[in-house]
PDB file of C-alpha atoms in Angstrom:
ATOM      1  CA  MET A   1     126.876 123.475 210.216  1.00  0.00           C
ATOM      2  CA  ASP A   2     129.706 121.218 209.122  1.00  0.00           C
ATOM      3  CA  THR A   3     128.281 118.153 207.386  1.00  0.00           C
ATOM      4  CA  GLY A   4     131.649 116.427 207.111  1.00  0.00           C
ATOM      5  CA  LEU A   5     131.047 115.870 203.405  1.00  0.00           C
ATOM      6  CA  ALA A   6     133.896 118.037 202.101  1.00  0.00           C
ATOM      7  CA  GLY A   7     136.123 116.054 199.785  1.00  0.00           C
ATOM      8  CA  LYS A   8     133.630 113.206 199.354  1.00  0.00           C
ATOM      9  CA  ARG A   9     132.939 111.938 195.836  1.00  0.00           C
ATOM     10  CA  VAL A  10     129.189 111.846 195.213  1.00  0.00           C
ATOM     11  CA  LEU A  11     127.169 110.437 192.322  1.00  0.00           C
ATOM     12  CA  VAL A  12     123.790 112.069 191.711  1.00  0.00           C
ATOM     13  CA  THR A  13     121.598 110.178 189.262  1.00  0.00           C
ATOM     14  CA  GLY A  14     118.992 112.076 187.292  1.00  0.00           C
ATOM     15  CA  ALA A  15     120.966 115.274 187.770  1.00  0.00           C
ATOM     16  CA  SER A  16     119.436 116.866 184.670  1.00  0.00           C
ATOM     17  CA  GLY A  17     116.069 117.018 186.482  1.00  0.00           C
ATOM     18  CA  GLY A  18     114.933 119.513 189.083  1.00  0.00           C
ATOM     19  CA  ILE A  19     115.598 117.526 192.261  1.00  0.00           C
ATOM     20  CA  GLY A  20     118.765 115.947 190.865  1.00  0.00           C
ATOM     21  CA  ALA A  21     120.192 119.319 189.878  1.00  0.00           C
ATOM     22  CA  ALA A  22     119.354 120.769 193.297  1.00  0.00           C
ATOM     23  CA  CYS A  23     121.053 117.798 194.988  1.00  0.00           C
ATOM     24  CA  SER A  24     124.149 118.294 192.836  1.00  0.00           C
ATOM     25  CA  ARG A  25     124.360 121.965 193.788  1.00  0.00           C
ATOM     26  CA  ALA A  26     123.785 121.192 197.466  1.00  0.00           C
ATOM     27  CA  PHE A  27     126.552 118.573 197.572  1.00  0.00           C
ATOM     28  CA  ALA A  28     128.901 120.870 195.667  1.00  0.00           C
ATOM     29  CA  GLY A  29     128.123 123.553 198.216  1.00  0.00           C
ATOM     30  CA  GLU A  30     129.372 121.183 200.922  1.00  0.00           C
ATOM     31  CA  GLY A  31     132.705 120.809 199.133  1.00  0.00           C
ATOM     32  CA  CYS A  32     131.946 117.461 197.476  1.00  0.00           C
ATOM     33  CA  GLU A  33     133.222 116.305 194.116  1.00  0.00           C
ATOM     34  CA  VAL A  34     129.958 115.675 192.298  1.00  0.00           C
ATOM     35  CA  VAL A  35     129.568 113.222 189.415  1.00  0.00           C
ATOM     36  CA  VAL A  36     126.621 114.365 187.303  1.00  0.00           C
ATOM     37  CA  HIS A  37     124.519 111.624 185.696  1.00  0.00           C
ATOM     38  CA  TYR A  38     121.925 112.074 182.982  1.00  0.00           C
ATOM     39  CA  HIS A  39     120.008 109.888 180.561  1.00  0.00           C
ATOM     40  CA  GLN A  40     118.392 112.142 177.940  1.00  0.00           C
ATOM     41  CA  GLY A  41     118.738 115.680 179.322  1.00  0.00           C
ATOM     42  CA  ARG A  42     122.219 116.254 177.947  1.00  0.00           C
ATOM     43  CA  GLU A  43     122.050 120.037 177.550  1.00  0.00           C
ATOM     44  CA  ARG A  44     120.752 120.569 181.105  1.00  0.00           C
ATOM     45  CA  ALA A  45     123.376 118.196 182.491  1.00  0.00           C
ATOM     46  CA  GLU A  46     126.195 119.883 180.591  1.00  0.00           C
ATOM     47  CA  ALA A  47     125.062 123.288 181.834  1.00  0.00           C
ATOM     48  CA  LEU A  48     124.958 121.983 185.403  1.00  0.00           C
ATOM     49  CA  ALA A  49     128.405 120.375 185.132  1.00  0.00           C
ATOM     50  CA  SER A  50     129.788 123.664 183.826  1.00  0.00           C
ATOM     51  CA  GLU A  51     128.090 125.576 186.656  1.00  0.00           C
ATOM     52  CA  LEU A  52     129.779 123.248 189.143  1.00  0.00           C
ATOM     53  CA  GLY A  53     133.189 124.040 187.729  1.00  0.00           C
ATOM     54  CA  GLY A  54     133.536 121.240 185.210  1.00  0.00           C
ATOM     55  CA  ALA A  55     132.053 118.356 187.198  1.00  0.00           C
ATOM     56  CA  PRO A  56     132.484 114.863 185.713  1.00  0.00           C
ATOM     57  CA  LEU A  57     129.555 113.977 183.453  1.00  0.00           C
ATOM     58  CA  VAL A  58     128.279 110.436 182.835  1.00  0.00           C
ATOM     59  CA  GLN A  59     125.421 109.271 180.617  1.00  0.00           C
ATOM     60  CA  ALA A  60     123.507 106.020 181.039  1.00  0.00           C
ATOM     61  CA  ASP A  61     120.055 104.493 180.744  1.00  0.00           C
ATOM     62  CA  LEU A  62     119.671 103.166 184.281  1.00  0.00           C
ATOM     63  CA  ARG A  63     117.018 100.700 183.145  1.00  0.00           C
ATOM     64  CA  ASP A  64     119.766  98.827 181.312  1.00  0.00           C
ATOM     65  CA  GLU A  65     122.116  96.591 183.304  1.00  0.00           C
ATOM     66  CA  ASN A  66     125.110  96.977 180.973  1.00  0.00           C
ATOM     67  CA  GLU A  67     124.796 100.760 180.784  1.00  0.00           C
ATOM     68  CA  THR A  68     124.479 101.059 184.554  1.00  0.00           C
ATOM     69  CA  ASP A  69     127.555  98.902 185.091  1.00  0.00           C
ATOM     70  CA  ARG A  70     129.436 101.079 182.577  1.00  0.00           C
ATOM     71  CA  LEU A  71     128.360 104.217 184.457  1.00  0.00           C
ATOM     72  CA  PHE A  72     129.879 102.989 187.703  1.00  0.00           C
ATOM     73  CA  GLY A  73     133.072 102.027 185.916  1.00  0.00           C
ATOM     74  CA  GLU A  74     133.332 105.557 184.545  1.00  0.00           C
ATOM     75  CA  ALA A  75     132.321 107.249 187.814  1.00  0.00           C
ATOM     76  CA  GLY A  76     135.196 105.675 189.748  1.00  0.00           C
ATOM     77  CA  ALA A  77     135.377 105.246 193.515  1.00  0.00           C
ATOM     78  CA  LEU A  78     132.390 106.834 195.255  1.00  0.00           C
ATOM     79  CA  ASP A  79     131.624 107.714 198.851  1.00  0.00           C
ATOM     80  CA  VAL A  80     127.977 108.710 198.448  1.00  0.00           C
ATOM     81  CA  CYS A  81     125.201 108.032 195.956  1.00  0.00           C
ATOM     82  CA  ALA A  82     121.928 109.934 195.670  1.00  0.00           C
ATOM     83  CA  ALA A  83     119.629 107.761 193.554  1.00  0.00           C
ATOM     84  CA  VAL A  84     117.310 110.479 192.309  1.00  0.00           C
ATOM     85  CA  ALA A  85     116.501 109.322 188.763  1.00  0.00           C
ATOM     86  CA  GLY A  86     112.893 108.319 188.163  1.00  0.00           C
ATOM     87  CA  VAL A  87     109.939 108.943 185.884  1.00  0.00           C
ATOM     88  CA  TRP A  88     106.392 109.962 186.807  1.00  0.00           C
ATOM     89  CA  PRO A  89     103.949 109.198 183.960  1.00  0.00           C
ATOM     90  CA  GLU A  90     101.789 112.292 183.697  1.00  0.00           C
ATOM     91  CA  GLU A  91      98.567 110.769 182.334  1.00  0.00           C
ATOM     92  CA  ASP A  92      96.005 109.623 184.925  1.00  0.00           C
ATOM     93  CA  VAL A  93      94.988 106.060 184.088  1.00  0.00           C
ATOM     94  CA  PRO A  94      92.866 103.891 186.427  1.00  0.00           C
ATOM     95  CA  LEU A  95      94.216 100.412 187.010  1.00  0.00           C
ATOM     96  CA  TRP A  96      91.524  98.678 184.961  1.00  0.00           C
ATOM     97  CA  GLU A  97      92.591 100.696 181.925  1.00  0.00           C
ATOM     98  CA  LEU A  98      96.345 100.586 182.575  1.00  0.00           C
ATOM     99  CA  PRO A  99      98.256  98.923 179.729  1.00  0.00           C
ATOM    100  CA  LEU A 100     100.773  96.273 180.713  1.00  0.00           C
ATOM    101  CA  ALA A 101     103.405  98.131 178.676  1.00  0.00           C
ATOM    102  CA  ARG A 102     103.078 101.276 180.824  1.00  0.00           C
ATOM    103  CA  TRP A 103     103.078  99.216 184.041  1.00  0.00           C
ATOM    104  CA  GLU A 104     106.291  97.457 183.074  1.00  0.00           C
ATOM    105  CA  GLU A 105     107.992 100.616 181.817  1.00  0.00           C
ATOM    106  CA  THR A 106     107.140 102.562 184.990  1.00  0.00           C
ATOM    107  CA  LEU A 107     108.535  99.799 187.195  1.00  0.00           C
ATOM    108  CA  ARG A 108     111.703  99.616 185.080  1.00  0.00           C
ATOM    109  CA  ALA A 109     112.222 103.388 185.171  1.00  0.00           C
ATOM    110  CA  ASN A 110     111.726 103.651 188.936  1.00  0.00           C
ATOM    111  CA  LEU A 111     112.238 100.325 190.714  1.00  0.00           C
ATOM    112  CA  THR A 112     114.620  98.455 188.404  1.00  0.00           C
ATOM    113  CA  ALA A 113     116.698 101.590 187.827  1.00  0.00           C
ATOM    114  CA  THR A 114     117.000 102.118 191.589  1.00  0.00           C
ATOM    115  CA  PHE A 115     117.968  98.476 192.116  1.00  0.00           C
ATOM    116  CA  LEU A 116     120.677  98.637 189.443  1.00  0.00           C
ATOM    117  CA  THR A 117     121.954 101.946 190.831  1.00  0.00           C
ATOM    118  CA  ALA A 118     122.120 100.624 194.392  1.00  0.00           C
ATOM    119  CA  ARG A 119     123.811  97.422 193.241  1.00  0.00           C
ATOM    120  CA  GLY A 120     126.439  99.258 191.214  1.00  0.00           C
ATOM    121  CA  PHE A 121     127.209 101.652 194.057  1.00  0.00           C
ATOM    122  CA  LEU A 122     127.448  98.949 196.710  1.00  0.00           C
ATOM    123  CA  ARG A 123     129.594  96.699 194.532  1.00  0.00           C
ATOM    124  CA  GLY A 124     132.083  99.543 194.519  1.00  0.00           C
ATOM    125  CA  GLY A 125     132.144  99.674 198.308  1.00  0.00           C
ATOM    126  CA  GLY A 126     130.134 102.856 198.775  1.00  0.00           C
ATOM    127  CA  GLU A 127     128.782 103.328 202.287  1.00  0.00           C
ATOM    128  CA  SER A 128     126.181 106.135 202.198  1.00  0.00           C
ATOM    129  CA  LEU A 129     123.219 105.653 199.869  1.00  0.00           C
ATOM    130  CA  VAL A 130     120.141 107.856 199.692  1.00  0.00           C
ATOM    131  CA  LEU A 131     117.169 106.652 197.660  1.00  0.00           C
ATOM    132  CA  VAL A 132     114.484 109.016 196.401  1.00  0.00           C
ATOM    133  CA  GLY A 133     110.970 107.653 196.669  1.00  0.00           C
ATOM    134  CA  SER A 134     107.671 109.519 196.702  1.00  0.00           C
ATOM    135  CA  THR A 135     104.641 110.112 198.887  1.00  0.00           C
ATOM    136  CA  ALA A 136     102.839 108.058 196.226  1.00  0.00           C
ATOM    137  CA  GLY A 137     104.682 105.094 197.706  1.00  0.00           C
ATOM    138  CA  LEU A 138     103.387 105.946 201.193  1.00  0.00           C
ATOM    139  CA  PHE A 139      99.786 106.982 200.512  1.00  0.00           C
ATOM    140  CA  GLY A 140      99.114 105.670 197.001  1.00  0.00           C
ATOM    141  CA  GLU A 141      98.122 107.848 194.066  1.00  0.00           C
ATOM    142  CA  ALA A 142      94.899 107.342 192.125  1.00  0.00           C
ATOM    143  CA  GLY A 143      95.556 107.146 188.407  1.00  0.00           C
ATOM    144  CA  HIS A 144      99.197 106.225 189.012  1.00  0.00           C
ATOM    145  CA  ALA A 145      99.092 102.782 190.626  1.00  0.00           C
ATOM    146  CA  ASP A 146     102.167 101.809 188.608  1.00  0.00           C
ATOM    147  CA  TYR A 147     104.250 104.681 189.978  1.00  0.00           C
ATOM    148  CA  ALA A 148     102.929 104.227 193.533  1.00  0.00           C
ATOM    149  CA  ALA A 149     103.737 100.513 193.461  1.00  0.00           C
ATOM    150  CA  ALA A 150     107.276 101.149 192.218  1.00  0.00           C
ATOM    151  CA  LYS A 151     108.014 103.846 194.781  1.00  0.00           C
ATOM    152  CA  SER A 152     106.442 101.822 197.588  1.00  0.00           C
ATOM    153  CA  ALA A 153     108.806  98.970 196.748  1.00  0.00           C
ATOM    154  CA  VAL A 154     111.743 101.394 196.887  1.00  0.00           C
ATOM    155  CA  VAL A 155     110.956 102.897 200.302  1.00  0.00           C
ATOM    156  CA  HIS A 156     109.722  99.701 201.939  1.00  0.00           C
ATOM    157  CA  GLY A 157     110.959  96.321 200.695  1.00  0.00           C
ATOM    158  CA  LEU A 158     114.154  97.495 199.012  1.00  0.00           C
ATOM    159  CA  LEU A 159     115.181 100.033 201.650  1.00  0.00           C
ATOM    160  CA  LEU A 160     114.460  97.794 204.631  1.00  0.00           C
ATOM    161  CA  SER A 161     116.326  94.876 203.085  1.00  0.00           C
ATOM    162  CA  LEU A 162     119.314  96.990 202.107  1.00  0.00           C
ATOM    163  CA  LYS A 163     119.798  98.553 205.533  1.00  0.00           C
ATOM    164  CA  ASN A 164     120.453  95.081 206.906  1.00  0.00           C
ATOM    165  CA  GLU A 165     122.674  94.049 204.000  1.00  0.00           C
ATOM    166  CA  VAL A 166     124.935  97.084 203.623  1.00  0.00           C
ATOM    167  CA  VAL A 167     126.652  96.523 206.967  1.00  0.00           C
ATOM    168  CA  ARG A 168     128.277  93.478 205.372  1.00  0.00           C
ATOM    169  CA  ILE A 169     130.176  95.961 203.189  1.00  0.00           C
ATOM    170  CA  GLY A 170     131.104  98.288 206.033  1.00  0.00           C
ATOM    171  CA  SER A 171     130.067  98.256 209.661  1.00  0.00           C
ATOM    172  CA  ARG A 172     128.947 101.893 209.387  1.00  0.00           C
ATOM    173  CA  ALA A 173     127.333 101.667 205.938  1.00  0.00           C
ATOM    174  CA  ARG A 174     123.897 103.268 205.762  1.00  0.00           C
ATOM    175  CA  VAL A 175     120.963 103.552 203.388  1.00  0.00           C
ATOM    176  CA  ASN A 176     118.006 105.885 203.802  1.00  0.00           C
ATOM    177  CA  ALA A 177     115.290 107.395 201.637  1.00  0.00           C
ATOM    178  CA  VAL A 178     113.600 110.722 201.037  1.00  0.00           C
ATOM    179  CA  ALA A 179     109.950 110.711 199.986  1.00  0.00           C
ATOM    180  CA  PRO A 180     109.055 114.011 198.320  1.00  0.00           C
ATOM    181  CA  GLY A 181     105.466 115.048 197.854  1.00  0.00           C
ATOM    182  CA  TRP A 182     104.446 117.379 195.058  1.00  0.00           C
ATOM    183  CA  THR A 183     107.582 119.234 194.032  1.00  0.00           C
ATOM    184  CA  GLU A 184     107.933 121.904 191.370  1.00  0.00           C
ATOM    185  CA  SER A 185     110.257 120.468 188.739  1.00  0.00           C
ATOM    186  CA  PRO A 186     110.440 120.021 184.962  1.00  0.00           C
ATOM    187  CA  MET A 187     108.700 116.635 185.387  1.00  0.00           C
ATOM    188  CA  THR A 188     105.658 118.038 187.244  1.00  0.00           C
ATOM    189  CA  ARG A 189     105.469 121.672 186.175  1.00  0.00           C
ATOM    190  CA  GLY A 190     102.947 121.029 183.414  1.00  0.00           C
ATOM    191  CA  SER A 191     100.608 119.249 185.847  1.00  0.00           C
ATOM    192  CA  LEU A 192     100.726 121.865 188.613  1.00  0.00           C
ATOM    193  CA  THR A 193      97.800 123.946 187.390  1.00  0.00           C
ATOM    194  CA  PRO A 194      96.056 126.260 189.884  1.00  0.00           C
ATOM    195  CA  GLU A 195      93.265 123.680 190.159  1.00  0.00           C
ATOM    196  CA  THR A 196      95.702 120.841 190.870  1.00  0.00           C
ATOM    197  CA  LEU A 197      97.595 122.992 193.366  1.00  0.00           C
ATOM    198  CA  GLU A 198      94.385 123.794 195.259  1.00  0.00           C
ATOM    199  CA  ARG A 199      93.432 120.109 195.326  1.00  0.00           C
ATOM    200  CA  VAL A 200      96.737 118.646 196.464  1.00  0.00           C
ATOM    201  CA  THR A 201      97.414 121.250 199.148  1.00  0.00           C
ATOM    202  CA  ARG A 202      94.111 120.367 200.846  1.00  0.00           C
ATOM    203  CA  THR A 203      96.018 117.507 202.495  1.00  0.00           C
ATOM    204  CA  MET A 204      98.922 119.729 203.617  1.00  0.00           C
ATOM    205  CA  PRO A 205      99.008 122.103 206.577  1.00  0.00           C
ATOM    206  CA  LEU A 206     101.821 124.109 204.931  1.00  0.00           C
ATOM    207  CA  LYS A 207      99.646 124.758 201.839  1.00  0.00           C
ATOM    208  CA  LYS A 208     102.460 124.728 199.299  1.00  0.00           C
ATOM    209  CA  VAL A 209     104.415 122.388 197.104  1.00  0.00           C
ATOM    210  CA  ALA A 210     108.105 121.812 197.654  1.00  0.00           C
ATOM    211  CA  GLN A 211     110.949 123.370 195.748  1.00  0.00           C
ATOM    212  CA  PRO A 212     113.752 121.029 194.628  1.00  0.00           C
ATOM    213  CA  GLU A 213     116.060 122.642 197.184  1.00  0.00           C
ATOM    214  CA  ASP A 214     113.732 121.521 200.001  1.00  0.00           C
ATOM    215  CA  VAL A 215     114.293 117.915 198.985  1.00  0.00           C
ATOM    216  CA  ALA A 216     118.005 118.326 198.291  1.00  0.00           C
ATOM    217  CA  ALA A 217     118.684 119.666 201.787  1.00  0.00           C
ATOM    218  CA  GLN A 218     117.282 116.498 203.337  1.00  0.00           C
ATOM    219  CA  VAL A 219     119.223 114.274 200.936  1.00  0.00           C
ATOM    220  CA  VAL A 220     122.427 115.981 202.084  1.00  0.00           C
ATOM    221  CA  VAL A 221     121.512 115.553 205.759  1.00  0.00           C
ATOM    222  CA  LEU A 222     120.875 111.822 205.318  1.00  0.00           C
ATOM    223  CA  ALA A 223     124.050 111.386 203.258  1.00  0.00           C
ATOM    224  CA  SER A 224     126.187 112.942 205.976  1.00  0.00           C
ATOM    225  CA  ASP A 225     127.781 110.520 208.440  1.00  0.00           C
ATOM    226  CA  LYS A 226     128.343 113.444 210.779  1.00  0.00           C
ATOM    227  CA  LEU A 227     124.695 114.503 210.873  1.00  0.00           C
ATOM    228  CA  SER A 228     123.003 111.127 210.361  1.00  0.00           C
ATOM    229  CA  GLY A 229     125.599 108.572 211.377  1.00  0.00           C
ATOM    230  CA  HIS A 230     123.130 106.617 213.524  1.00  0.00           C
ATOM    231  CA  VAL A 231     120.252 106.833 211.034  1.00  0.00           C
ATOM    232  CA  THR A 232     119.625 103.995 208.592  1.00  0.00           C
ATOM    233  CA  GLY A 233     116.584 102.365 207.017  1.00  0.00           C
ATOM    234  CA  GLN A 234     114.531 105.540 207.500  1.00  0.00           C
ATOM    235  CA  VAL A 235     112.170 107.411 205.184  1.00  0.00           C
ATOM    236  CA  LEU A 236     112.162 111.195 205.531  1.00  0.00           C
ATOM    237  CA  THR A 237     109.011 112.707 204.058  1.00  0.00           C
ATOM    238  CA  VAL A 238     109.297 116.160 202.473  1.00  0.00           C
ATOM    239  CA  ALA A 239     105.695 117.036 201.752  1.00  0.00           C
ATOM    240  CA  GLY A 240     104.499 119.985 203.823  1.00  0.00           C
ATOM    241  CA  GLY A 241     102.915 117.730 206.451  1.00  0.00           C
ATOM    242  CA  MET A 242     100.838 115.731 203.963  1.00  0.00           C
ATOM    243  CA  GLU A 243      98.628 113.184 205.709  1.00  0.00           C
ATOM    244  CA  GLY A 244      97.179 111.396 202.707  1.00  0.00           C
ATOM    245  CA  ARG A 245      93.710 112.670 203.550  1.00  0.00           C
ATOM    246  CA  VAL A 246      91.803 115.914 203.250  1.00  0.00           C
ATOM    247  CA  ILE A 247      92.335 117.826 206.477  1.00  0.00           C
ATOM    248  CA  GLU A 248      90.390 120.935 205.461  1.00  0.00           C
ATOM    249  CA  THR A 249      87.241 121.343 203.387  1.00  0.00           C
TER     250      THR A 249
END
């Protein structure tokens, strides 16, 4: 199927991670010129850029306003942005024990970074933005109230405000979000023990976690004006049918 993305210039943030790398490969496979962003995973990002035939590589801490603005200056004119970068704190901590420092850092790494990314992209006139949230933002996640709150803000308040604002930039400008559930990636691999896998798939009829490519395919679909030109302000959940409740005992 022709996505109409050939020749488009696409920024993928967090491209050194599992979902970001898969998104970069998927866009490249559609004939896009992919700009690969990373923060700390330099070796993985360089390997990915080389795999994609020498893709442009940009480094920035997206929690920092000046660094994010510099990134967009270096990235040049963009047609599409996939705002994938985010951090899931692995340790389970109930809210009453959650330090303020972790709360603030999680919101900066997920919500503030997404805000700065969206702002930089839209200031440059970009018209197709895909945010990456999480099922934690839809159903909550015990032990990770900070992450759930940040991702909920991304896929609700931020997304729904932006879809009404972006048309001031272009009458066909769109913003959507993908909400992955448990996905095998460098960020989650250490937590996906057999016990955890058995527990989390109890809420899923498909009884498996996603691969990064499952998420990337939906990011590409939403980014495409040809496939999703009348879709904006929507959250596409990629989570094996997760319902947020145990459906089998």
